[in-house]
CSV table of C-alpha atoms in Angstrom, one decimal:
chain,number,residue,atom,x,y,z
S,396,MET,CA,-35.9,-42.7,74.8
S,397,ASN,CA,-38.5,-40.0,75.3
S,398,LYS,CA,-42.0,-40.7,74.0
S,399,ILE,CA,-43.1,-38.7,71.0
S,400,SER,CA,-46.3,-36.7,71.8
S,401,LYS,CA,-46.6,-34.6,68.6
S,402,LEU,CA,-45.7,-35.2,65.0
S,403,ILE,CA,-45.9,-32.9,62.0
S,404,VAL,CA,-47.2,-34.7,59.0
S,405,SER,CA,-46.2,-33.4,55.6
S,406,ILE,CA,-46.5,-34.6,52.0
S,407,ASP,CA,-43.8,-34.4,49.4
S,408,PHE,CA,-44.5,-35.2,45.8
S,409,GLY,CA,-40.9,-34.5,44.9
S,410,GLU,CA,-40.7,-30.7,44.6
S,411,ASP,CA,-42.3,-28.8,47.5
S,412,GLU,CA,-43.0,-30.3,50.8
S,413,THR,CA,-46.4,-29.3,52.2
S,414,GLU,CA,-47.6,-29.6,55.8
S,415,VAL,CA,-50.7,-31.8,56.0
S,416,GLY,CA,-51.4,-31.5,59.7
S,417,GLU,CA,-50.5,-32.6,63.3
S,418,LEU,CA,-50.7,-35.9,65.1
S,419,ILE,CA,-50.9,-35.5,68.9
S,420,SER,CA,-50.9,-38.3,71.5
S,421,GLU,CA,-52.7,-37.4,74.8
S,422,ASN,CA,-54.3,-39.6,77.5
S,423,GLU,CA,-53.6,-42.7,75.5
S,424,LYS,CA,-55.5,-41.4,72.5
S,425,ILE,CA,-54.2,-40.1,69.2
S,426,TYR,CA,-55.7,-37.0,67.6
S,427,PHE,CA,-55.2,-35.5,64.2
S,428,LYS,CA,-56.0,-32.1,62.8
S,429,TYR,CA,-55.5,-30.9,59.2
S,430,ASN,CA,-53.5,-27.7,58.6
S,431,SER,CA,-56.0,-25.0,57.4
S,432,GLU,CA,-53.8,-24.2,54.4
S,433,PHE,CA,-53.6,-27.8,53.3
S,434,ILE,CA,-57.4,-28.1,53.3
S,435,LYS,CA,-57.5,-25.3,50.7
S,436,LYS,CA,-55.4,-27.5,48.3
S,437,ASP,CA,-58.3,-30.0,48.2
S,438,LEU,CA,-55.9,-33.0,48.3
S,439,LYS,CA,-57.9,-35.8,49.8
S,440,ILE,CA,-55.2,-38.1,51.2
S,441,SER,CA,-57.8,-40.5,52.7
S,442,PRO,CA,-61.2,-39.6,51.4
S,443,PHE,CA,-63.3,-42.3,53.1
S,444,LYS,CA,-62.1,-42.2,56.7
S,445,LEU,CA,-60.3,-38.9,57.0
S,446,PRO,CA,-62.1,-36.3,54.8
S,447,LEU,CA,-60.8,-32.7,54.7
S,448,SER,CA,-62.3,-30.8,57.6
S,449,THR,CA,-61.3,-28.3,60.4
S,450,ARG,CA,-62.5,-30.8,63.1
S,451,ILE,CA,-60.2,-32.7,65.4
S,452,TYR,CA,-60.1,-36.4,64.5
S,453,SER,CA,-59.6,-39.4,66.7
S,454,ALA,CA,-59.7,-42.9,65.4
S,455,GLU,CA,-61.0,-46.0,67.2
S,456,ARG,CA,-58.5,-48.2,68.9
S,457,GLU,CA,-59.1,-50.9,66.4
S,458,PRO,CA,-57.9,-51.9,63.8
S,459,PHE,CA,-54.8,-49.7,63.8
S,460,ASP,CA,-54.0,-49.1,67.5
S,461,GLY,CA,-55.6,-45.6,67.4
S,462,LEU,CA,-54.2,-44.5,64.1
S,463,TYR,CA,-56.1,-43.7,60.9
S,464,GLY,CA,-55.4,-46.1,58.1
S,465,VAL,CA,-53.5,-43.5,56.0
S,466,PHE,CA,-50.9,-43.1,58.7
S,467,ASN,CA,-50.8,-46.8,59.6
S,468,ASP,CA,-49.9,-47.5,55.9
S,469,SER,CA,-46.6,-45.7,56.6
S,470,LEU,CA,-45.7,-48.1,59.4
S,471,PRO,CA,-43.5,-51.1,58.6
S,472,ASP,CA,-45.1,-54.4,58.7
S,473,GLY,CA,-43.8,-58.0,58.7
S,474,TRP,CA,-40.1,-57.8,58.0
S,475,GLY,CA,-39.9,-54.0,58.5
S,476,LYS,CA,-41.6,-54.3,61.9
S,477,LEU,CA,-39.2,-57.1,62.9
S,478,LEU,CA,-36.2,-55.0,62.0
S,479,LEU,CA,-37.5,-51.9,63.9
S,480,ASP,CA,-38.3,-54.0,67.0
S,481,ARG,CA,-34.8,-55.5,66.9
S,482,LYS,CA,-33.3,-52.1,66.5
S,483,LEU,CA,-35.2,-50.7,69.4
S,484,LEU,CA,-34.2,-53.6,71.6
S,485,SER,CA,-30.6,-53.1,70.6
S,486,MET,CA,-31.0,-49.5,71.9
S,487,GLY,CA,-32.2,-50.8,75.2
S,488,VAL,CA,-35.8,-49.7,74.6
S,489,SER,CA,-38.7,-51.8,75.9
S,490,LEU,CA,-41.2,-52.5,73.2
S,491,ASN,CA,-44.0,-52.2,75.7
S,492,ASN,CA,-43.3,-48.4,75.9
S,493,ILE,CA,-43.3,-47.8,72.2
S,494,THR,CA,-46.3,-45.9,70.8
S,495,PRO,CA,-47.6,-45.7,67.2
S,496,LEU,CA,-46.2,-42.1,67.1
S,497,ASP,CA,-42.8,-43.3,68.2
S,498,ARG,CA,-42.9,-45.8,65.3
S,499,LEU,CA,-43.9,-43.1,62.8
S,500,ALA,CA,-41.0,-41.0,64.1
S,501,PHE,CA,-38.6,-43.8,63.2
S,502,VAL,CA,-40.1,-44.0,59.7
S,503,GLY,CA,-39.5,-40.3,59.5
S,504,VAL,CA,-39.0,-39.3,55.9
S,505,GLY,CA,-38.0,-42.7,54.6
S,506,GLY,CA,-41.3,-44.5,54.3
S,507,MET,CA,-43.3,-45.7,51.3
S,508,GLY,CA,-45.4,-43.1,49.5
S,509,ALA,CA,-45.2,-39.4,49.9
S,510,LEU,CA,-46.0,-38.8,53.6
S,511,LYS,CA,-43.3,-37.6,56.0
S,512,TYR,CA,-43.2,-37.4,59.8
S,513,ARG,CA,-41.2,-35.0,62.0
S,514,PRO,CA,-39.5,-34.8,64.4
S,515,GLU,CA,-37.7,-37.8,62.9
S,516,ILE,CA,-35.7,-40.3,65.0
S,517,LYS,CA,-32.7,-40.8,62.8
S,518,SER,CA,-30.6,-43.9,62.5
S,519,ALA,CA,-26.9,-43.4,63.1
S,520,TYR,CA,-26.3,-45.2,59.8
S,521,ASN,CA,-27.0,-42.9,56.9
S,522,GLN,CA,-24.5,-43.2,54.1
S,523,GLU,CA,-24.2,-44.6,50.6
S,524,LEU,CA,-22.8,-48.1,50.3
S,525,SER,CA,-22.4,-50.6,47.6
S,526,LEU,CA,-24.5,-53.7,48.1
S,527,GLU,CA,-23.6,-57.4,48.0
S,528,LEU,CA,-26.8,-59.3,47.8
S,529,ASP,CA,-25.5,-62.6,49.2
S,530,GLU,CA,-24.2,-60.8,52.4
S,531,ILE,CA,-27.6,-59.1,52.9
S,532,ALA,CA,-29.4,-62.4,52.4
S,533,LYS,CA,-27.1,-64.1,54.9
S,534,ASN,CA,-27.8,-61.4,57.5
S,535,THR,CA,-31.5,-61.3,56.9
S,536,SER,CA,-31.6,-65.0,57.7
S,537,LEU,CA,-29.7,-64.4,60.9
S,538,VAL,CA,-32.2,-61.7,61.9
S,539,LEU,CA,-35.1,-64.1,61.3
S,540,GLU,CA,-33.4,-66.7,63.4
S,541,GLY,CA,-33.0,-64.2,66.3
S,542,ILE,CA,-29.3,-63.9,66.0
S,543,ASP,CA,-27.7,-60.4,66.3
S,544,THR,CA,-25.9,-59.2,63.2
S,545,ASP,CA,-23.2,-56.6,62.8
S,546,ILE,CA,-25.2,-54.8,60.1
S,547,LEU,CA,-28.6,-54.4,61.9
S,548,ASP,CA,-28.5,-50.6,61.4
S,549,GLU,CA,-27.8,-51.1,57.7
S,550,LEU,CA,-30.6,-53.6,57.3
S,551,TYR,CA,-33.0,-51.4,59.2
S,552,GLN,CA,-32.1,-48.3,57.1
S,553,MET,CA,-32.5,-50.2,53.9
S,554,GLY,CA,-35.7,-52.2,54.8
S,555,GLY,CA,-37.1,-50.9,58.0
S,556,SER,CA,-40.0,-49.1,56.4
S,557,SER,CA,-41.0,-52.0,54.1
S,558,GLY,CA,-44.2,-54.0,54.4
S,559,GLY,CA,-44.7,-57.7,53.8
S,560,ALA,CA,-43.5,-60.8,55.5
S,561,ARG,CA,-40.4,-61.6,53.4
S,562,PRO,CA,-37.2,-59.8,54.0
S,563,LYS,CA,-36.6,-56.9,51.6
S,564,VAL,CA,-34.5,-53.8,51.1
S,565,PHE,CA,-35.0,-50.5,49.2
S,566,ILE,CA,-32.2,-49.9,46.8
S,567,LEU,CA,-31.2,-47.8,43.8
S,568,TYR,CA,-30.5,-49.7,40.6
S,569,ASN,CA,-28.9,-48.6,37.4
S,570,PRO,CA,-30.1,-50.8,34.5
S,571,GLU,CA,-27.4,-49.8,32.1
S,572,LYS,CA,-24.5,-50.3,34.5
S,573,GLU,CA,-26.2,-53.3,36.3
S,574,HIS,CA,-25.2,-51.6,39.5
S,575,ILE,CA,-26.9,-51.4,42.9
S,576,ILE,CA,-26.4,-48.8,45.6
S,577,TYR,CA,-28.2,-47.6,48.7
S,578,ASN,CA,-28.7,-43.9,49.3
S,579,GLN,CA,-31.5,-42.2,51.2
S,580,GLN,CA,-31.2,-39.1,49.1
S,581,SER,CA,-32.4,-38.4,45.5
S,582,PRO,CA,-31.2,-41.1,43.0
S,583,PRO,CA,-28.1,-40.2,41.0
S,584,ARG,CA,-28.5,-39.9,37.2
S,585,GLY,CA,-29.4,-43.3,35.7
S,586,TYR,CA,-30.6,-44.9,39.0
S,587,GLU,CA,-34.1,-46.0,39.8
S,588,HIS,CA,-35.9,-47.0,43.0
S,589,TRP,CA,-36.3,-50.7,43.4
S,590,ILE,CA,-37.1,-53.3,46.0
S,591,ILE,CA,-35.2,-56.6,46.3
S,592,LYS,CA,-36.7,-59.5,48.3
S,593,PHE,CA,-34.9,-62.3,50.1
S,594,PRO,CA,-36.2,-65.7,51.0
S,595,SER,CA,-37.6,-66.4,54.5
S,596,SER,CA,-36.7,-69.6,56.3
S,597,SER,CA,-39.9,-71.3,55.1
S,598,ASP,CA,-39.5,-70.4,51.4
S,599,SER,CA,-38.3,-72.9,48.8
S,600,VAL,CA,-34.9,-72.3,47.3
S,601,ASP,CA,-36.3,-71.1,44.0
S,602,ILE,CA,-38.9,-68.7,45.5
S,603,ALA,CA,-37.5,-65.8,43.5
S,604,ASN,CA,-37.8,-67.8,40.2
S,605,ILE,CA,-41.4,-68.7,41.0
S,606,GLU,CA,-42.4,-65.1,41.7
S,607,TYR,CA,-40.6,-64.0,38.5
S,608,ALA,CA,-42.6,-66.6,36.5
S,609,TYR,CA,-45.8,-65.3,38.0
S,610,TYR,CA,-44.8,-61.8,37.0
S,611,LYS,CA,-44.4,-63.0,33.4
S,612,MET,CA,-47.8,-64.7,33.5
S,613,ALA,CA,-49.5,-61.6,35.0
S,614,ILE,CA,-48.1,-59.4,32.2
S,615,SER,CA,-49.4,-62.0,29.6
S,616,CYS,CA,-52.8,-61.8,31.3
S,617,GLY,CA,-52.9,-58.0,30.7
S,618,LEU,CA,-52.4,-57.0,34.3
S,619,GLU,CA,-50.4,-53.8,35.0
S,620,MET,CA,-47.3,-54.6,36.9
S,621,ASN,CA,-44.1,-52.6,37.4
S,622,PRO,CA,-40.9,-54.1,35.8
S,623,CYS,CA,-39.4,-57.0,37.7
S,624,LYS,CA,-36.1,-58.9,37.3
S,625,LEU,CA,-33.9,-61.5,39.0
S,626,PHE,CA,-30.8,-60.1,40.6
S,627,LYS,CA,-27.8,-62.3,40.9
S,628,GLY,CA,-25.4,-62.4,43.9
S,629,LYS,CA,-21.7,-63.4,43.7
S,630,SER,CA,-22.6,-66.9,44.7
S,631,GLY,CA,-25.0,-67.2,41.7
S,632,LYS,CA,-28.1,-67.1,43.9
S,633,LEU,CA,-31.0,-65.2,42.4
S,634,TYR,CA,-33.2,-62.6,44.2
S,635,PHE,CA,-36.5,-61.2,43.0
S,636,GLY,CA,-36.6,-57.4,42.5
S,637,THR,CA,-39.3,-55.0,41.4
S,638,LYS,CA,-39.3,-51.3,40.5
S,639,ARG,CA,-41.1,-49.2,43.1
S,640,PHE,CA,-44.4,-47.8,41.8
S,641,ASP,CA,-44.5,-45.0,44.5
S,642,ARG,CA,-41.4,-43.4,43.0
S,643,ASN,CA,-40.6,-42.2,39.5
S,644,LYS,CA,-37.1,-40.6,39.5
S,645,ASN,CA,-37.5,-37.6,41.9
S,646,LYS,CA,-41.3,-37.8,41.9
S,647,ASN,CA,-43.2,-39.4,44.7
S,648,PHE,CA,-46.8,-40.7,44.8
S,649,HIS,CA,-49.0,-40.8,47.8
S,650,LEU,CA,-49.7,-44.5,48.6
S,651,HIS,CA,-52.8,-45.8,50.4
S,652,SER,CA,-53.6,-49.5,50.8
S,653,ALA,CA,-57.1,-50.9,50.5
S,654,SER,CA,-56.6,-52.0,54.1
S,655,GLY,CA,-55.9,-48.4,55.2
S,656,LEU,CA,-58.5,-46.8,53.0
S,657,MET,CA,-61.3,-49.0,54.3
S,658,HIS,CA,-59.9,-49.7,57.8
S,659,ASP,CA,-59.8,-53.4,57.1
S,660,ASN,CA,-57.8,-55.6,59.5
S,661,TYR,CA,-56.2,-57.8,56.8
S,662,ARG,CA,-55.4,-60.5,59.4
S,663,MET,CA,-59.1,-60.9,60.2
S,664,SER,CA,-60.7,-59.6,57.0
S,665,PHE,CA,-64.2,-59.9,55.6
S,666,MET,CA,-63.3,-58.0,52.5
S,667,ASP,CA,-64.7,-59.1,49.1
S,668,TYR,CA,-63.4,-58.2,45.7
S,669,GLY,CA,-66.7,-56.4,45.3
S,670,HIS,CA,-65.7,-54.0,48.1
S,671,LEU,CA,-62.4,-53.4,46.3
S,672,MET,CA,-64.3,-52.7,43.1
S,673,ASP,CA,-66.5,-50.2,44.8
S,674,CYS,CA,-63.4,-48.6,46.3
S,675,ALA,CA,-61.6,-48.4,43.0
S,676,PHE,CA,-64.6,-46.9,41.2
S,677,ARG,CA,-65.1,-44.2,43.9
S,678,LEU,CA,-61.4,-43.2,43.6
S,679,GLU,CA,-61.0,-43.5,39.8
S,680,ASN,CA,-64.5,-42.5,38.9
S,681,HIS,CA,-64.4,-44.7,35.8
S,682,ILE,CA,-65.9,-48.2,35.1
S,683,SER,CA,-62.5,-49.4,33.8
S,684,ALA,CA,-61.7,-49.7,37.6
S,685,TYR,CA,-64.1,-52.7,37.7
S,686,THR,CA,-62.2,-54.5,35.0
S,687,LYS,CA,-58.8,-54.0,36.7
S,688,ILE,CA,-60.0,-55.6,39.9
S,689,ILE,CA,-61.9,-58.5,38.4
S,690,SER,CA,-59.0,-59.3,36.2
S,691,LEU,CA,-56.7,-59.5,39.2
S,692,ALA,CA,-59.3,-61.6,41.1
S,693,THR,CA,-59.4,-64.0,38.1
S,694,PHE,CA,-55.6,-64.3,38.1
S,695,ASN,CA,-55.4,-64.9,41.8
S,696,ILE,CA,-58.0,-67.6,41.7
S,697,PHE,CA,-56.6,-69.6,38.8
S,698,SER,CA,-52.9,-69.1,39.8
S,699,HIS,CA,-53.6,-70.1,43.4
S,700,ASN,CA,-52.4,-66.9,45.0
S,701,GLN,CA,-54.3,-67.1,48.3
S,702,ASP,CA,-52.2,-64.3,49.9
S,703,ASP,CA,-54.6,-61.7,48.3
S,704,HIS,CA,-55.3,-59.7,51.5
S,705,SER,CA,-56.2,-56.0,51.6
S,706,LYS,CA,-52.6,-54.8,52.2
S,707,ASN,CA,-51.7,-56.4,48.9
S,708,PHE,CA,-53.9,-53.9,47.0
S,709,SER,CA,-53.0,-50.2,46.8
S,710,PHE,CA,-53.9,-46.9,45.3
S,711,LEU,CA,-51.7,-44.0,44.2
S,712,MET,CA,-52.5,-40.3,44.3
S,713,ASP,CA,-50.5,-37.7,42.4
S,714,GLU,CA,-49.9,-34.0,43.2
S,715,ASN,CA,-53.1,-33.0,41.5
S,716,GLY,CA,-55.2,-35.3,43.7
S,717,LYS,CA,-55.9,-37.8,40.9
S,718,TRP,CA,-56.2,-41.5,42.1
S,719,LYS,CA,-55.4,-44.7,40.3
S,720,PHE,CA,-55.2,-48.4,41.2
S,721,ALA,CA,-51.6,-49.2,41.8
S,722,PRO,CA,-49.7,-51.7,39.6
S,723,VAL,CA,-50.3,-55.2,41.0
S,724,TYR,CA,-47.7,-56.8,43.3
S,725,ASP,CA,-46.9,-59.7,45.5
S,726,LEU,CA,-48.3,-62.2,43.0
S,727,THR,CA,-47.0,-65.7,43.5
S,728,PHE,CA,-48.1,-69.3,44.3
S,729,SER,CA,-49.2,-69.3,47.9
S,730,PHE,CA,-51.4,-70.8,50.5
S,731,SER,CA,-53.0,-68.8,53.3
S,732,ALA,CA,-53.0,-70.0,56.9
S,733,LEU,CA,-56.6,-71.5,56.6
S,734,GLY,CA,-56.4,-72.5,53.0
S,735,HIS,CA,-58.8,-69.8,52.0
S,736,HIS,CA,-58.4,-66.8,49.7
S,737,SER,CA,-57.8,-63.8,52.0
S,738,THR,CA,-60.3,-61.7,49.9
S,739,MET,CA,-63.6,-63.3,49.1
S,740,VAL,CA,-65.1,-63.5,45.6
S,741,ALA,CA,-68.9,-63.0,45.7
S,742,SER,CA,-68.8,-64.0,49.4
S,743,GLU,CA,-66.8,-67.2,48.6
S,744,SER,CA,-63.3,-67.6,50.0
S,745,LYS,CA,-62.5,-71.3,50.3
S,746,PHE,CA,-63.3,-72.5,46.7
S,747,PRO,CA,-64.0,-69.5,44.5
S,748,LYS,CA,-64.6,-70.6,40.9
S,749,LYS,CA,-65.7,-69.3,37.6
S,750,LYS,CA,-69.4,-69.0,38.8
S,751,HIS,CA,-68.4,-66.6,41.5
S,752,LEU,CA,-66.5,-64.4,39.1
S,753,LEU,CA,-69.5,-64.4,36.8
S,754,LYS,CA,-71.8,-63.4,39.7
S,755,LEU,CA,-69.4,-60.6,40.5
S,756,ALA,CA,-69.2,-59.5,36.9
S,757,GLU,CA,-73.0,-59.5,36.5
S,758,HIS,CA,-73.4,-57.3,39.6
S,759,TYR,CA,-71.0,-54.7,38.1
S,760,SER,CA,-72.2,-55.1,34.5
S,761,ILE,CA,-68.8,-56.3,33.2
S,762,LYS,CA,-69.5,-57.7,29.7
S,763,ASN,CA,-66.1,-59.2,28.8
S,764,ILE,CA,-65.7,-61.5,31.8
S,765,ASN,CA,-65.7,-64.7,29.8
S,766,GLU,CA,-62.8,-63.3,27.6
S,767,ILE,CA,-60.9,-62.3,30.8
S,768,ILE,CA,-61.4,-65.8,32.3
S,769,GLU,CA,-60.4,-67.6,29.1
S,770,GLN,CA,-57.3,-65.5,28.6
S,771,THR,CA,-56.2,-66.0,32.2
S,772,LYS,CA,-56.8,-69.8,32.1
S,773,GLU,CA,-55.0,-70.2,28.8
S,774,THR,CA,-52.0,-68.3,30.2
S,775,ILE,CA,-51.8,-70.2,33.5
S,776,ALA,CA,-52.2,-73.5,31.6
S,777,ASN,CA,-48.8,-72.7,30.1
S,778,TRP,CA,-47.3,-72.4,33.6
S,779,GLU,CA,-44.5,-74.9,32.9
S,780,LYS,CA,-43.3,-72.8,30.0
S,781,TYR,CA,-43.0,-69.7,32.2
S,782,ALA,CA,-41.5,-71.8,35.0
S,783,LYS,CA,-38.7,-73.2,32.7
S,784,GLU,CA,-37.9,-69.7,31.3
S,785,ALA,CA,-37.6,-68.4,34.9
S,786,GLY,CA,-35.4,-71.3,36.1
S,787,VAL,CA,-37.9,-72.8,38.5
S,788,THR,CA,-36.7,-76.2,39.8
S,789,THR,CA,-38.4,-79.3,38.4
S,790,VAL,CA,-39.6,-80.2,41.9
S,791,SER,CA,-41.4,-76.9,42.4
S,792,MET,CA,-42.7,-76.8,38.9
S,793,LYS,CA,-44.4,-80.2,39.2
S,794,LYS,CA,-45.7,-79.4,42.6
S,795,ILE,CA,-47.3,-76.2,41.4
S,796,THR,CA,-48.5,-77.8,38.2
S,797,ALA,CA,-50.5,-80.4,40.2
S,798,VAL,CA,-52.3,-77.7,42.1
S,799,LEU,CA,-52.9,-75.4,39.2
S,800,ASN,CA,-54.4,-78.3,37.2
S,801,THR,CA,-57.1,-78.6,39.8
S,802,MET,CA,-57.9,-74.9,39.4
S,803,LEU,CA,-58.2,-74.9,35.6
């Protein structure tokens, strides 16, 4: 496979595709230059690290292997990266020879958000197919175990651009017909863009039910979250699904993670919810941004979601350049590798409590913090009600209850 030395970056909000600029790889460095016509549109795709300018940009090697965060956000992570690496190996390509531009070319026009990359390295598999969730779940487990599967191309095409550690696929779902299809093109009438997750080998058997219960709790706490549901396979097994927030019918939104915006290496992060609040306010230009972030921090603390790293917070920009904090996602009962919250609360990561939320709220002049905390604690105190409604097993319910009781 020939190395990619130049990519044209464009942005497509669903009607007209506009060239953003060029990525060029030369002498082991990656350069980016905005298209002069795009600069006139005043669409700030990455306002902190890549402001609109006629200069030639080159990012530091760290944290994103020479890419700017806005382009790194397009790359698959976790499950998606595993699929892409397996696909490359199946093609006889050495992973040591793959550059970030090569990986972006594999993403092509099929990534999250609104950015597209050309020339695109296309998969041989590109057609509509009906989906059977149990079969996909079976094959995802084989990929995780390192066993080749007959549908590697299909899995890559469906989930190769996705982030996160758990296996997942992009699908089109018709709520009225209760029907799922896969299609890279625009959704047929009645179909919506969704993501379905599958359990990893370390997950409990009812991981989908647990995440669904957390979705219900988050909504009760007043957090904005896209619709979620449990999809059932022929075997009766349930899989967690959520409607994509970077798509609305044929409309696309530009997506930028907090990690990408602030060039934060989420695996070795020193980010605080205060940094996220500053970021949200600068983008939204409204004090309501503070409340959104501290409400999410409160939920993550008292629900014991320690997987609250900077790639699990995102922002969306529309075709007019207006930014907003994206609906929250990946909320579930979780432990981090070190037993700390991935994002600090007023500089505390191991045992953040109410006093740290109050300190953060005082700094940002948030007046209703006590109401936010009480509403959140009251909701999470009813965890077992949400768990039973979601079909969480008794074993998992009691295990999580024991931990949550120490938080409340």
